[in-house]
Each structure stands twice: as C-alpha cells, then as structure tokens.
Amino acid sequence: MADDIETSFHAAIDAGKINGAVICATDTKGHFVYNKALGTRTLLSGKEVPQRLDDVLYLASGTKLITSIAALQCVEAGLLSLTGDLASVAPDIAAKQVITGFSDNGEDPLLEPATRPITLEMLLTHTSGITYDFTNPHVATWLQKFNPPEKSSLRPVEEAFNYPLGFQPGTSWMYGTGLDWAGKVVELVTGRTLGENVQQSICDPLGITDTQFYPVTREDLRPRLVDLNPQDPDAFGRAVVGGSAEVNRRVQGDYGGQGLFMPAVDYVKILHSLLANDGKLLKPSTVDDMFQNHLNQEASAGYQAALNSPMGNFFRVGIDLETKTGHGLGGVVTLQDVDGWYGEGTMSWGGGLSLAWFIDRKNDLCGIGAIQPALPDFHGEILDALKQTFRRDIYRKHAAWKEQQ
C-alpha cells in the first residue's frame, strides 16, 4: 500500500475496505493546516453522501484524553489531588481487592487486599490495577461468574466495572477502565455530569458545540452522525470497535473512557490547545506535567511486558519496540526522538481500532486521523497500515510545507 495519505486511503476506499476518513492536523500558530475528508458515509436511509469535515465521529478511547483534562482541571481547582488517596471521594474504588486466581475447583476467587491506595495518577496512567476484562483473564472469569452483563440492563460505571483489581495498585501497567472511573470521580467532586464538565470547562473555552456522550440524542447532531447507518441503526459506534455493539449497548451515564462523540475538526482544537499550551484548558505547568513519564520502576516493568505481549501492537500505537516510551497523563509518551517523525515527549493514543491522534510539542505538530471502516467485513491489518500512513505522511507534508516557507 502506498505510503501517502491520498493514494493509500483512496485505494482502500475504492477496494471497499473502508468507507472514508477525516484527517485534521495543525501546528501551534495555525499556519500549517491539513484538513481532509475522504470517501463517503451512509445515512440511515441507505443513501450515500460525501464524508464531511464536520461529521460527528465516535471517539471511543479518544475520550480518555478529554477525561484526563477534566480530571486535571479538578486538581487545579483544589477538588482533587493527583497522588492522594481517593477513598474519601470514591469508596467503591478503595474497596476493590486484588484477584490472583481461582481455587483448585475453579469456583472461588483468590482475593487479597490492596496494599496501597489508588490515586488519580494511577487511574490516568493505567497503573491502578483496574483492567479491562479482555486484558486480564482472571477478571474476565470473575465477571462471568459474579457480575455478568445483562442484555436488557443499563449500568453506570460503578456497576459495569465492579470487579477486582488485576494487580496491586502502582506495581504494574495494564490498559483498563481507569479513565471511566476518573470520569466518575470528576462527577463526584463537581456535582455535575462528566458531559456537563466537558462542555463547560473544555468545549466552551475552545468554541466547541457539537459534542455529546452516548447516546447522541441532539437532533442537530444526528444527521451528521457517521455511526447512524443501516449497519449500526442504534449508533453504538460498531465500526470503530471492530463490528461489536457491546461497548455502548448497556451504558448508563457518561463513560469517560469510551463514550464521547465529536467532529475531528473539534477534537483537533483540543490537541492544538495542549500543543500551544495556551492556558485555555489547563495551566502551562499542568500541561508540561501531562507530557512527562509518570510510570515508576515497577509500573515501567509491567508496561514493557505489555508492549511485548500479544496485544503489544495495540499498546504501542504505531511506535516500534526499539523506541523508549512511557505513559503520561493522557497517553503514551516517547522518551526519545524518532528520526523524521515523533520528537521526544510526543503524546499519542487512539480510539477503537480506527482512530489515532498525537501531540508533538518538540516538532510543533498535532493531528487526528479517524478512519471509517466498512462493515460487515473488518480489515484490521489495513486499518493499522492506514493509521501508520496518517501518522508518518502528515510529518512529510509538514516538512514539505516548511521548505516552501
């Protein structure tokens, strides 16, 4: 597959592997701007229309960065501490025990108390021990036995993710629902829903009006909702997460790890605010801290093990194993320069299997690439290649633009 955005993405569209994509990138001063909508989307009626820059996209785990900002705003306001015990704020988190396995008969979980308190920093860096069920087999088994999802039941975060820790807090790293819990903590200390916090404290300062947590009910947004189509009539966001409807089917309330819908042209405004460190969302010192590696020695060892695991390709978000990385307060951070690409201190992550974003303060560039997979078939390898084309080619385009200045 060609390694430039236009050729490779159009080839995938023509081959029916994806429906379209929206790509937005910019620098600090807004002099370099790359905004591109490619392909088509299908309306609920079955009619195909051109993809537009202001189409409303399912962010999936792209929500996590925004929830991180909301939580850090609470720290700045004195409502939370980054490293303090969350027990007084969220006793449901403090009550969690660590699962180490099951009895010989496979029926009884082996549980031990947590040896240290869970902190907000742990929630934001996936070091709290709160994993996803698909990243920890003991947790998956416990859920099936003691807290199985009911298809007809809508559940808030504290019920849906009511299961033991996968490891002792602060002693390892594993991707999980910590940001969903962080969103719940934000609600508890502010007395507002996470959606209200995001709109008032993040979107309003940046002039963003077209965002909503699942379910998207606003009549002005639904006509532009990419994930409202014959393959996904309930707008669960199935295409973004590989065809599954489970991620949003039973949610009640605002899930800070997965639930937000927003146009890419608005998401890049948030990336740009952090890139420019303009003070609109957070104090400059807080933004600087976001881009530092927050993993201790124990957690770093667990993080490296995860990068080398069968799921490591997902956790590396396009960065090769030879490049030193850590985890900041919002995403993976590079700990060294990558020649011709990410500078040291670049933060990146994604959403589902088809969205990627990055903020490179050293090279003055940020961007989001949101691919719209074609269902019912799902082509994961092609999506990985397209995300990497976006990540790499946008740097070539930026370099070519600078040469012309």
mmCIF file of C-alpha atoms in Angstrom:
data_model
loop_
_atom_site.group_PDB
_atom_site.id
_atom_site.type_symbol
_atom_site.label_atom_id
_atom_site.label_comp_id
_atom_site.label_asym_id
_atom_site.label_seq_id
_atom_site.Cartn_x
_atom_site.Cartn_y
_atom_site.Cartn_z
ATOM 1 C CA MET A 1 0.000 0.000 0.000
ATOM 2 C CA ALA A 2 1.317 3.449 -0.904
ATOM 3 C CA ASP A 3 2.627 5.486 1.987
ATOM 4 C CA ASP A 4 0.953 8.819 1.234
ATOM 5 C CA ILE A 5 -2.458 9.652 2.631
ATOM 6 C CA GLU A 6 -4.303 10.468 -0.580
ATOM 7 C CA THR A 7 -3.156 7.437 -2.592
ATOM 8 C CA SER A 8 -3.420 4.819 0.150
ATOM 9 C CA PHE A 9 -6.726 5.998 1.576
ATOM 10 C CA HIS A 10 -8.400 6.325 -1.822
ATOM 11 C CA ALA A 11 -7.141 2.844 -2.745
ATOM 12 C CA ALA A 12 -8.709 1.403 0.411
ATOM 13 C CA ILE A 13 -11.970 3.238 -0.332
ATOM 14 C CA ASP A 14 -12.042 2.016 -3.926
ATOM 15 C CA ALA A 15 -11.398 -1.549 -2.734
ATOM 16 C CA GLY A 16 -14.312 -1.337 -0.305
ATOM 17 C CA LYS A 17 -12.094 -1.838 2.746
ATOM 18 C CA ILE A 18 -13.085 1.482 4.327
ATOM 19 C CA ASN A 19 -15.891 3.943 3.656
ATOM 20 C CA GLY A 20 -13.971 7.114 4.300
ATOM 21 C CA ALA A 21 -11.837 9.096 6.715
ATOM 22 C CA VAL A 22 -11.427 12.505 8.284
ATOM 23 C CA ILE A 23 -7.906 13.785 8.943
ATOM 24 C CA CYS A 24 -7.051 17.051 10.705
ATOM 25 C CA ALA A 25 -3.616 18.365 11.651
ATOM 26 C CA THR A 26 -2.118 21.722 12.552
ATOM 27 C CA ASP A 27 0.824 23.496 14.164
ATOM 28 C CA THR A 28 0.870 25.921 17.097
ATOM 29 C CA LYS A 29 0.224 29.099 15.105
ATOM 30 C CA GLY A 30 -2.263 27.513 12.728
ATOM 31 C CA HIS A 31 -0.071 28.294 9.731
ATOM 32 C CA PHE A 32 0.154 24.657 8.713
ATOM 33 C CA VAL A 33 -3.329 23.189 8.423
ATOM 34 C CA TYR A 34 -4.236 19.862 6.846
ATOM 35 C CA ASN A 35 -7.967 19.127 6.898
ATOM 36 C CA LYS A 36 -9.210 16.380 4.624
ATOM 37 C CA ALA A 37 -12.472 14.455 4.363
ATOM 38 C CA LEU A 38 -12.268 11.398 2.117
ATOM 39 C CA GLY A 39 -14.845 8.938 0.818
ATOM 40 C CA THR A 40 -18.497 8.677 1.764
ATOM 41 C CA ARG A 41 -20.760 7.739 4.635
ATOM 42 C CA THR A 42 -24.140 6.052 4.523
ATOM 43 C CA LEU A 43 -27.243 7.627 6.006
ATOM 44 C CA LEU A 44 -29.803 5.580 7.932
ATOM 45 C CA SER A 45 -31.944 5.684 4.797
ATOM 46 C CA GLY A 46 -29.187 3.919 2.857
ATOM 47 C CA LYS A 47 -28.247 6.990 0.818
ATOM 48 C CA GLU A 48 -24.517 7.626 0.423
ATOM 49 C CA VAL A 49 -23.227 11.165 0.908
ATOM 50 C CA PRO A 50 -19.694 12.595 0.834
ATOM 51 C CA GLN A 51 -17.753 12.482 4.085
ATOM 52 C CA ARG A 52 -17.553 15.967 5.617
ATOM 53 C CA LEU A 53 -15.073 17.564 7.994
ATOM 54 C CA ASP A 54 -17.834 18.377 10.480
ATOM 55 C CA ASP A 55 -19.301 14.862 10.553
ATOM 56 C CA VAL A 56 -19.801 13.659 14.128
ATOM 57 C CA LEU A 57 -17.491 10.731 14.909
ATOM 58 C CA TYR A 58 -17.389 8.120 17.656
ATOM 59 C CA LEU A 59 -14.151 8.741 19.574
ATOM 60 C CA ALA A 60 -14.186 5.518 21.628
ATOM 61 C CA SER A 61 -10.946 5.650 23.679
ATOM 62 C CA GLY A 62 -10.163 9.028 22.157
ATOM 63 C CA THR A 63 -12.455 10.120 25.009
ATOM 64 C CA LYS A 64 -9.721 9.284 27.526
ATOM 65 C CA LEU A 65 -7.605 12.352 26.761
ATOM 66 C CA ILE A 66 -10.574 14.649 27.321
ATOM 67 C CA THR A 67 -11.454 12.955 30.603
ATOM 68 C CA SER A 68 -7.825 13.324 31.687
ATOM 69 C CA ILE A 69 -8.064 17.062 31.077
ATOM 70 C CA ALA A 70 -11.313 17.260 33.065
ATOM 71 C CA ALA A 71 -9.696 15.424 35.979
ATOM 72 C CA LEU A 72 -6.618 17.663 35.921
ATOM 73 C CA GLN A 73 -8.868 20.711 35.953
ATOM 74 C CA CYS A 74 -10.290 19.362 39.208
ATOM 75 C CA VAL A 75 -6.743 19.076 40.572
ATOM 76 C CA GLU A 76 -6.069 22.683 39.639
ATOM 77 C CA ALA A 77 -9.309 23.731 41.334
ATOM 78 C CA GLY A 78 -8.262 22.010 44.564
ATOM 79 C CA LEU A 79 -11.050 19.437 44.328
ATOM 80 C CA LEU A 80 -8.659 16.514 43.856
ATOM 81 C CA SER A 81 -5.052 15.583 44.451
ATOM 82 C CA LEU A 82 -3.054 13.801 41.768
ATOM 83 C CA THR A 83 -1.317 11.493 44.223
ATOM 84 C CA GLY A 84 -3.746 11.406 47.160
ATOM 85 C CA ASP A 85 -5.911 8.508 48.300
ATOM 86 C CA LEU A 86 -9.281 8.540 46.513
ATOM 87 C CA ALA A 87 -11.030 6.582 49.287
ATOM 88 C CA SER A 88 -12.909 9.557 50.710
ATOM 89 C CA VAL A 89 -14.125 10.601 47.254
ATOM 90 C CA ALA A 90 -14.834 7.228 45.670
ATOM 91 C CA PRO A 91 -15.173 4.439 48.267
ATOM 92 C CA ASP A 92 -16.156 1.982 45.508
ATOM 93 C CA ILE A 93 -12.602 2.249 44.177
ATOM 94 C CA ALA A 94 -10.998 1.941 47.597
ATOM 95 C CA ALA A 95 -12.999 -1.208 48.358
ATOM 96 C CA LYS A 96 -11.519 -3.163 45.463
ATOM 97 C CA GLN A 97 -9.442 -6.241 46.231
ATOM 98 C CA VAL A 98 -6.816 -7.864 44.014
ATOM 99 C CA ILE A 99 -7.641 -11.137 42.265
ATOM 100 C CA THR A 100 -4.724 -13.562 41.944
ATOM 101 C CA GLY A 101 -6.553 -16.590 40.556
ATOM 102 C CA PHE A 102 -9.174 -19.161 41.487
ATOM 103 C CA SER A 103 -9.356 -22.140 43.792
ATOM 104 C CA ASP A 104 -8.483 -25.617 42.543
ATOM 105 C CA ASN A 105 -12.133 -26.295 41.747
ATOM 106 C CA GLY A 106 -12.263 -23.080 39.692
ATOM 107 C CA GLU A 107 -15.199 -21.720 41.637
ATOM 108 C CA ASP A 108 -13.793 -19.462 44.348
ATOM 109 C CA PRO A 109 -11.770 -16.358 43.517
ATOM 110 C CA LEU A 110 -8.493 -15.868 45.359
ATOM 111 C CA LEU A 111 -8.545 -12.290 46.612
ATOM 112 C CA GLU A 112 -6.160 -10.199 48.676
ATOM 113 C CA PRO A 113 -6.487 -6.639 49.988
ATOM 114 C CA ALA A 114 -4.830 -3.769 48.177
ATOM 115 C CA THR A 115 -1.558 -2.836 49.848
ATOM 116 C CA ARG A 116 -1.621 0.830 48.846
ATOM 117 C CA PRO A 117 -4.347 3.350 47.993
ATOM 118 C CA ILE A 118 -5.450 4.068 44.442
ATOM 119 C CA THR A 119 -4.702 7.598 43.264
ATOM 120 C CA LEU A 120 -5.901 9.749 40.375
ATOM 121 C CA GLU A 121 -2.445 9.487 38.827
ATOM 122 C CA MET A 122 -2.842 5.710 38.755
ATOM 123 C CA LEU A 123 -6.252 5.978 37.080
ATOM 124 C CA LEU A 124 -4.866 8.287 34.383
ATOM 125 C CA THR A 125 -1.848 6.070 33.655
ATOM 126 C CA HIS A 126 -3.422 2.580 33.794
ATOM 127 C CA THR A 127 -1.368 1.620 36.858
ATOM 128 C CA SER A 128 -4.212 1.309 39.387
ATOM 129 C CA GLY A 129 -4.814 -2.400 38.750
ATOM 130 C CA ILE A 130 -8.214 -1.653 37.183
ATOM 131 C CA THR A 131 -8.005 -3.514 33.877
ATOM 132 C CA TYR A 132 -10.414 -4.366 31.090
ATOM 133 C CA ASP A 133 -11.835 -7.865 31.188
ATOM 134 C CA PHE A 134 -10.219 -8.558 27.813
ATOM 135 C CA THR A 135 -6.775 -7.635 29.162
ATOM 136 C CA ASN A 136 -6.924 -9.847 32.274
ATOM 137 C CA PRO A 137 -8.235 -13.436 32.152
ATOM 138 C CA HIS A 138 -8.873 -13.632 35.916
ATOM 139 C CA VAL A 139 -11.037 -10.518 35.740
ATOM 140 C CA ALA A 140 -12.863 -11.920 32.700
ATOM 141 C CA THR A 141 -13.644 -15.150 34.555
ATOM 142 C CA TRP A 142 -14.750 -13.276 37.693
ATOM 143 C CA LEU A 143 -17.133 -11.130 35.651
ATOM 144 C CA GLN A 144 -18.768 -14.113 34.001
ATOM 145 C CA LYS A 145 -19.292 -15.778 37.360
ATOM 146 C CA PHE A 146 -20.301 -12.868 39.575
ATOM 147 C CA ASN A 147 -21.237 -9.826 37.501
ATOM 148 C CA PRO A 148 -22.312 -10.963 34.023
ATOM 149 C CA PRO A 149 -23.734 -8.243 31.771
ATOM 150 C CA GLU A 150 -27.470 -8.429 31.290
ATOM 151 C CA LYS A 151 -28.509 -7.536 27.759
ATOM 152 C CA SER A 152 -31.522 -5.575 28.952
ATOM 153 C CA SER A 153 -29.731 -3.807 31.805
ATOM 154 C CA LEU A 154 -28.269 -0.311 31.529
ATOM 155 C CA ARG A 155 -25.471 0.161 34.029
ATOM 156 C CA PRO A 156 -23.430 3.117 35.281
ATOM 157 C CA VAL A 157 -19.646 2.927 35.534
ATOM 158 C CA GLU A 158 -19.627 1.781 39.158
ATOM 159 C CA GLU A 159 -21.817 -1.226 38.304
ATOM 160 C CA ALA A 160 -20.422 -2.153 34.888
ATOM 161 C CA PHE A 161 -16.824 -2.083 36.136
ATOM 162 C CA ASN A 162 -17.470 -3.536 39.568
ATOM 163 C CA TYR A 163 -14.784 -6.215 39.634
ATOM 164 C CA PRO A 164 -11.453 -6.877 41.385
ATOM 165 C CA LEU A 165 -8.111 -5.347 40.542
ATOM 166 C CA GLY A 166 -5.792 -7.283 38.257
ATOM 167 C CA PHE A 167 -2.665 -6.350 40.252
ATOM 168 C CA GLN A 168 -1.615 -4.349 43.271
ATOM 169 C CA PRO A 169 -2.039 -0.601 42.701
ATOM 170 C CA GLY A 170 1.066 1.098 41.341
ATOM 171 C CA THR A 171 3.019 -2.132 40.792
ATOM 172 C CA SER A 172 2.381 -2.762 37.094
ATOM 173 C CA TRP A 173 0.648 -1.438 33.977
ATOM 174 C CA MET A 174 -2.333 -2.704 32.026
ATOM 175 C CA TYR A 175 -4.843 -0.916 29.845
ATOM 176 C CA GLY A 176 -8.171 -0.650 31.588
ATOM 177 C CA THR A 177 -11.202 1.305 32.710
ATOM 178 C CA GLY A 178 -9.320 3.733 34.931
ATOM 179 C CA LEU A 179 -10.475 6.701 32.852
ATOM 180 C CA ASP A 180 -14.109 5.646 33.221
ATOM 181 C CA TRP A 181 -13.554 5.699 36.977
ATOM 182 C CA ALA A 182 -11.713 9.024 36.688
ATOM 183 C CA GLY A 183 -14.770 10.432 34.937
ATOM 184 C CA LYS A 184 -16.928 9.193 37.809
ATOM 185 C CA VAL A 185 -14.561 10.867 40.285
ATOM 186 C CA VAL A 186 -14.910 14.143 38.363
ATOM 187 C CA GLU A 187 -18.682 13.866 38.690
ATOM 188 C CA LEU A 188 -18.477 13.174 42.419
ATOM 189 C CA VAL A 189 -16.293 16.180 43.254
ATOM 190 C CA THR A 190 -18.016 18.677 40.933
ATOM 191 C CA GLY A 191 -21.651 17.661 41.337
ATOM 192 C CA ARG A 192 -22.043 17.777 37.557
ATOM 193 C CA THR A 193 -22.160 15.028 34.960
ATOM 194 C CA LEU A 194 -18.979 14.378 33.044
ATOM 195 C CA GLY A 195 -20.712 15.647 29.918
ATOM 196 C CA GLU A 196 -21.546 18.924 31.637
ATOM 197 C CA ASN A 197 -17.948 19.261 32.839
ATOM 198 C CA VAL A 198 -16.556 18.568 29.377
ATOM 199 C CA GLN A 199 -18.887 21.050 27.706
ATOM 200 C CA GLN A 200 -18.458 23.865 30.209
ATOM 201 C CA SER A 201 -14.768 23.541 31.027
ATOM 202 C CA ILE A 202 -13.237 22.106 27.834
ATOM 203 C CA CYS A 203 -15.530 22.667 24.875
ATOM 204 C CA ASP A 204 -16.882 26.139 25.683
ATOM 205 C CA PRO A 205 -13.424 27.745 26.067
ATOM 206 C CA LEU A 206 -12.488 26.401 22.627
ATOM 207 C CA GLY A 207 -15.770 27.221 20.895
ATOM 208 C CA ILE A 208 -16.794 23.557 20.528
ATOM 209 C CA THR A 209 -20.546 22.987 20.429
ATOM 210 C CA ASP A 210 -21.054 19.684 18.589
ATOM 211 C CA THR A 211 -20.269 17.003 21.148
ATOM 212 C CA GLN A 212 -22.288 14.581 23.271
ATOM 213 C CA PHE A 213 -21.739 11.379 25.215
ATOM 214 C CA TYR A 214 -23.555 8.240 24.092
ATOM 215 C CA PRO A 215 -26.401 8.160 23.295
ATOM 216 C CA VAL A 216 -26.346 11.040 20.823
ATOM 217 C CA THR A 217 -29.863 12.446 21.067
ATOM 218 C CA ARG A 218 -29.397 16.016 19.879
ATOM 219 C CA GLU A 219 -31.424 16.448 16.701
ATOM 220 C CA ASP A 220 -28.865 18.876 15.264
ATOM 221 C CA LEU A 221 -26.117 16.241 15.558
ATOM 222 C CA ARG A 222 -27.869 13.062 14.444
ATOM 223 C CA PRO A 223 -27.972 13.952 10.715
ATOM 224 C CA ARG A 224 -24.159 14.267 10.820
ATOM 225 C CA LEU A 225 -23.595 11.169 12.932
ATOM 226 C CA VAL A 226 -21.374 8.796 10.935
ATOM 227 C CA ASP A 227 -22.289 5.818 13.098
ATOM 228 C CA LEU A 228 -26.029 6.178 12.469
ATOM 229 C CA ASN A 229 -26.446 3.954 9.408
ATOM 230 C CA PRO A 230 -28.075 0.672 8.300
ATOM 231 C CA GLN A 231 -25.161 -1.336 9.756
ATOM 232 C CA ASP A 232 -25.495 0.486 13.088
ATOM 233 C CA PRO A 233 -29.084 1.796 13.431
ATOM 234 C CA ASP A 234 -28.646 2.434 17.173
ATOM 235 C CA ALA A 235 -25.433 4.429 16.597
ATOM 236 C CA PHE A 236 -23.400 2.290 19.007
ATOM 237 C CA GLY A 237 -20.188 3.028 17.110
ATOM 238 C CA ARG A 238 -19.824 -0.565 15.923
ATOM 239 C CA ALA A 239 -17.447 0.106 13.020
ATOM 240 C CA VAL A 240 -14.906 1.900 15.207
ATOM 241 C CA VAL A 241 -14.569 -1.040 17.601
ATOM 242 C CA GLY A 242 -14.449 -3.866 15.076
ATOM 243 C CA GLY A 243 -18.137 -4.518 14.495
ATOM 244 C CA SER A 244 -19.213 -5.092 18.100
ATOM 245 C CA ALA A 245 -22.175 -3.272 19.612
ATOM 246 C CA GLU A 246 -21.292 -4.232 23.177
ATOM 247 C CA VAL A 247 -19.179 -1.202 24.012
ATOM 248 C CA ASN A 248 -22.180 1.152 24.287
ATOM 249 C CA ARG A 249 -25.168 -1.198 24.365
ATOM 250 C CA ARG A 250 -25.618 -1.200 28.144
ATOM 251 C CA VAL A 251 -24.086 2.072 29.311
ATOM 252 C CA GLN A 252 -25.935 4.447 31.602
ATOM 253 C CA GLY A 253 -24.395 7.851 32.075
ATOM 254 C CA ASP A 254 -21.178 9.335 30.718
ATOM 255 C CA TYR A 255 -18.298 6.885 30.362
ATOM 256 C CA GLY A 256 -15.013 8.782 30.491
ATOM 257 C CA GLY A 257 -13.023 6.031 28.834
ATOM 258 C CA GLN A 258 -15.108 5.475 25.743
ATOM 259 C CA GLY A 259 -18.369 7.382 25.352
ATOM 260 C CA LEU A 260 -17.821 10.680 23.521
ATOM 261 C CA PHE A 261 -18.903 11.696 20.010
ATOM 262 C CA MET A 262 -17.335 14.761 18.351
ATOM 263 C CA PRO A 263 -16.198 16.029 14.922
ATOM 264 C CA ALA A 264 -12.488 15.654 14.156
ATOM 265 C CA VAL A 265 -12.238 19.383 13.434
ATOM 266 C CA ASP A 266 -13.249 19.980 17.050
ATOM 267 C CA TYR A 267 -11.056 17.267 18.538
ATOM 268 C CA VAL A 268 -8.013 18.828 16.882
ATOM 269 C CA LYS A 269 -8.839 22.086 18.700
ATOM 270 C CA ILE A 270 -8.239 20.252 21.972
ATOM 271 C CA LEU A 271 -4.992 18.761 20.663
ATOM 272 C CA HIS A 272 -3.933 22.217 19.487
ATOM 273 C CA SER A 273 -4.654 23.822 22.854
ATOM 274 C CA LEU A 274 -2.298 21.341 24.530
ATOM 275 C CA LEU A 275 0.269 21.721 21.744
ATOM 276 C CA ALA A 276 0.280 25.512 22.065
ATOM 277 C CA ASN A 277 -0.021 25.320 25.869
ATOM 278 C CA ASP A 278 -2.272 28.363 25.557
ATOM 279 C CA GLY A 279 -3.740 28.218 29.062
ATOM 280 C CA LYS A 280 -7.312 27.864 27.837
ATOM 281 C CA LEU A 281 -7.794 24.414 29.361
ATOM 282 C CA LEU A 282 -5.000 23.952 31.884
ATOM 283 C CA LYS A 283 -2.149 25.871 33.444
ATOM 284 C CA PRO A 284 1.103 25.637 31.450
ATOM 285 C CA SER A 285 2.790 23.756 34.296
ATOM 286 C CA THR A 286 -0.011 21.176 34.334
ATOM 287 C CA VAL A 287 0.298 20.633 30.592
ATOM 288 C CA ASP A 288 4.061 20.232 30.955
ATOM 289 C CA ASP A 289 3.434 17.566 33.598
ATOM 290 C CA MET A 290 1.000 15.729 31.320
ATOM 291 C CA PHE A 291 3.824 15.053 28.875
ATOM 292 C CA GLN A 292 6.189 13.605 31.489
ATOM 293 C CA ASN A 293 6.558 9.879 32.066
ATOM 294 C CA HIS A 294 4.541 9.042 35.197
ATOM 295 C CA LEU A 295 5.452 5.361 35.485
ATOM 296 C CA ASN A 296 7.520 4.261 38.458
ATOM 297 C CA GLN A 297 10.078 1.473 38.155
ATOM 298 C CA GLU A 298 7.604 -1.307 38.978
ATOM 299 C CA ALA A 299 4.939 0.023 36.634
ATOM 300 C CA SER A 300 7.525 0.513 33.879
ATOM 301 C CA ALA A 301 8.431 -3.173 34.046
ATOM 302 C CA GLY A 302 4.753 -4.103 33.662
ATOM 303 C CA TYR A 303 4.397 -1.631 30.826
ATOM 304 C CA GLN A 304 7.333 -3.148 28.935
ATOM 305 C CA ALA A 305 5.872 -6.615 29.442
ATOM 306 C CA ALA A 306 2.583 -5.392 27.967
ATOM 307 C CA LEU A 307 4.373 -3.915 24.955
ATOM 308 C CA ASN A 308 5.988 -7.306 24.324
ATOM 309 C CA SER A 309 2.752 -9.244 24.820
ATOM 310 C CA PRO A 310 0.435 -10.475 22.041
ATOM 311 C CA MET A 311 -1.561 -7.237 22.475
ATOM 312 C CA GLY A 312 1.590 -5.140 22.336
ATOM 313 C CA ASN A 313 0.958 -3.851 18.837
ATOM 314 C CA PHE A 314 -2.233 -2.201 20.080
ATOM 315 C CA PHE A 315 -0.490 -0.663 23.109
ATOM 316 C CA ARG A 316 2.441 0.665 21.037
ATOM 317 C CA VAL A 317 0.131 2.808 18.821
ATOM 318 C CA GLY A 318 2.463 2.658 15.828
ATOM 319 C CA ILE A 319 5.718 3.124 17.744
ATOM 320 C CA ASP A 320 8.338 0.371 17.329
ATOM 321 C CA LEU A 321 9.627 -1.608 20.281
ATOM 322 C CA GLU A 322 13.117 -0.133 19.989
ATOM 323 C CA THR A 323 11.831 3.359 20.805
ATOM 324 C CA LYS A 324 11.726 4.104 24.515
ATOM 325 C CA THR A 325 8.254 5.081 25.678
ATOM 326 C CA GLY A 326 6.380 5.677 28.910
ATOM 327 C CA HIS A 327 2.958 6.915 29.895
ATOM 328 C CA GLY A 328 1.921 10.480 30.644
ATOM 329 C CA LEU A 329 -1.343 11.903 31.926
ATOM 330 C CA GLY A 330 -3.329 11.270 28.771
ATOM 331 C CA GLY A 331 -1.463 8.798 26.597
ATOM 332 C CA VAL A 332 1.798 7.129 25.636
ATOM 333 C CA VAL A 333 4.823 9.456 25.570
ATOM 334 C CA THR A 334 8.036 8.939 23.622
ATOM 335 C CA LEU A 335 11.187 9.216 25.725
ATOM 336 C CA GLN A 336 13.489 9.828 22.751
ATOM 337 C CA ASP A 337 13.412 11.338 19.278
ATOM 338 C CA VAL A 338 12.381 9.162 16.336
ATOM 339 C CA ASP A 339 14.266 10.246 13.225
ATOM 340 C CA GLY A 340 11.977 12.054 10.794
ATOM 341 C CA TRP A 341 8.952 11.513 12.995
ATOM 342 C CA TYR A 342 7.954 11.932 16.636
ATOM 343 C CA GLY A 343 10.081 14.137 18.840
ATOM 344 C CA GLU A 344 10.915 13.272 22.425
ATOM 345 C CA GLY A 345 7.897 13.890 24.623
ATOM 346 C CA THR A 346 5.280 13.231 21.946
ATOM 347 C CA MET A 347 1.979 12.006 23.378
ATOM 348 C CA SER A 348 -0.282 9.701 21.385
ATOM 349 C CA TRP A 349 -3.126 7.240 21.660
ATOM 350 C CA GLY A 350 -6.235 6.347 19.677
ATOM 351 C CA GLY A 351 -9.810 5.142 19.766
ATOM 352 C CA GLY A 352 -11.171 1.703 18.993
ATOM 353 C CA LEU A 353 -9.333 0.155 16.078
ATOM 354 C CA SER A 354 -9.601 3.014 13.608
ATOM 355 C CA LEU A 355 -8.750 6.341 15.270
ATOM 356 C CA ALA A 356 -5.298 7.772 16.018
ATOM 357 C CA TRP A 357 -4.109 11.066 17.495
ATOM 358 C CA PHE A 358 -0.796 12.631 18.535
ATOM 359 C CA ILE A 359 0.654 15.831 20.017
ATOM 360 C CA ASP A 360 4.321 16.518 19.215
ATOM 361 C CA ARG A 361 5.382 19.662 21.062
ATOM 362 C CA LYS A 362 9.024 19.364 20.017
ATOM 363 C CA ASN A 363 8.232 19.339 16.298
ATOM 364 C CA ASP A 364 5.200 21.621 16.658
ATOM 365 C CA LEU A 365 2.552 19.348 15.170
ATOM 366 C CA CYS A 366 -0.641 17.615 16.281
ATOM 367 C CA GLY A 367 -3.291 15.658 14.466
ATOM 368 C CA ILE A 368 -6.144 13.177 14.428
ATOM 369 C CA GLY A 369 -6.860 10.519 11.830
ATOM 370 C CA ALA A 370 -10.336 8.975 12.011
ATOM 371 C CA ILE A 371 -10.947 6.103 9.601
ATOM 372 C CA GLN A 372 -14.465 4.829 8.924
ATOM 373 C CA PRO A 373 -14.242 1.039 8.403
ATOM 374 C CA ALA A 374 -16.638 -0.748 6.089
ATOM 375 C CA LEU A 375 -18.952 -3.310 7.698
ATOM 376 C CA PRO A 376 -19.839 -6.144 7.905
ATOM 377 C CA ASP A 377 -16.267 -7.098 6.974
ATOM 378 C CA PHE A 378 -13.471 -5.657 9.101
ATOM 379 C CA HIS A 379 -9.888 -5.378 7.901
ATOM 380 C CA GLY A 380 -7.689 -4.808 10.929
ATOM 381 C CA GLU A 381 -4.328 -5.038 9.165
ATOM 382 C CA ILE A 382 -5.412 -2.485 6.583
ATOM 383 C CA LEU A 383 -6.620 -0.142 9.315
ATOM 384 C CA ASP A 384 -3.266 -0.459 11.115
ATOM 385 C CA ALA A 385 -1.444 0.365 7.901
ATOM 386 C CA LEU A 386 -3.673 3.366 7.188
ATOM 387 C CA LYS A 387 -3.251 4.744 10.702
ATOM 388 C CA GLN A 388 0.503 4.476 10.294
ATOM 389 C CA THR A 389 0.304 6.171 6.899
ATOM 390 C CA PHE A 390 -1.521 9.044 8.551
ATOM 391 C CA ARG A 391 0.997 9.259 11.398
ATOM 392 C CA ARG A 392 4.006 9.256 9.077
ATOM 393 C CA ASP A 393 2.798 11.096 5.991
ATOM 394 C CA ILE A 394 1.489 14.077 7.923
ATOM 395 C CA TYR A 395 5.094 14.677 9.006
ATOM 396 C CA ARG A 396 6.267 14.550 5.394
ATOM 397 C CA LYS A 397 3.563 17.018 4.428
ATOM 398 C CA HIS A 398 4.529 19.288 7.311
ATOM 399 C CA ALA A 399 8.224 19.105 6.321
ATOM 400 C CA ALA A 400 7.397 19.870 2.678
ATOM 401 C CA TRP A 401 5.303 22.859 3.756
ATOM 402 C CA LYS A 402 8.137 24.224 5.902
ATOM 403 C CA GLU A 403 10.539 24.013 2.973
ATOM 404 C CA GLN A 404 8.234 26.234 0.949
ATOM 405 C CA GLN A 405 8.039 28.960 3.594
#
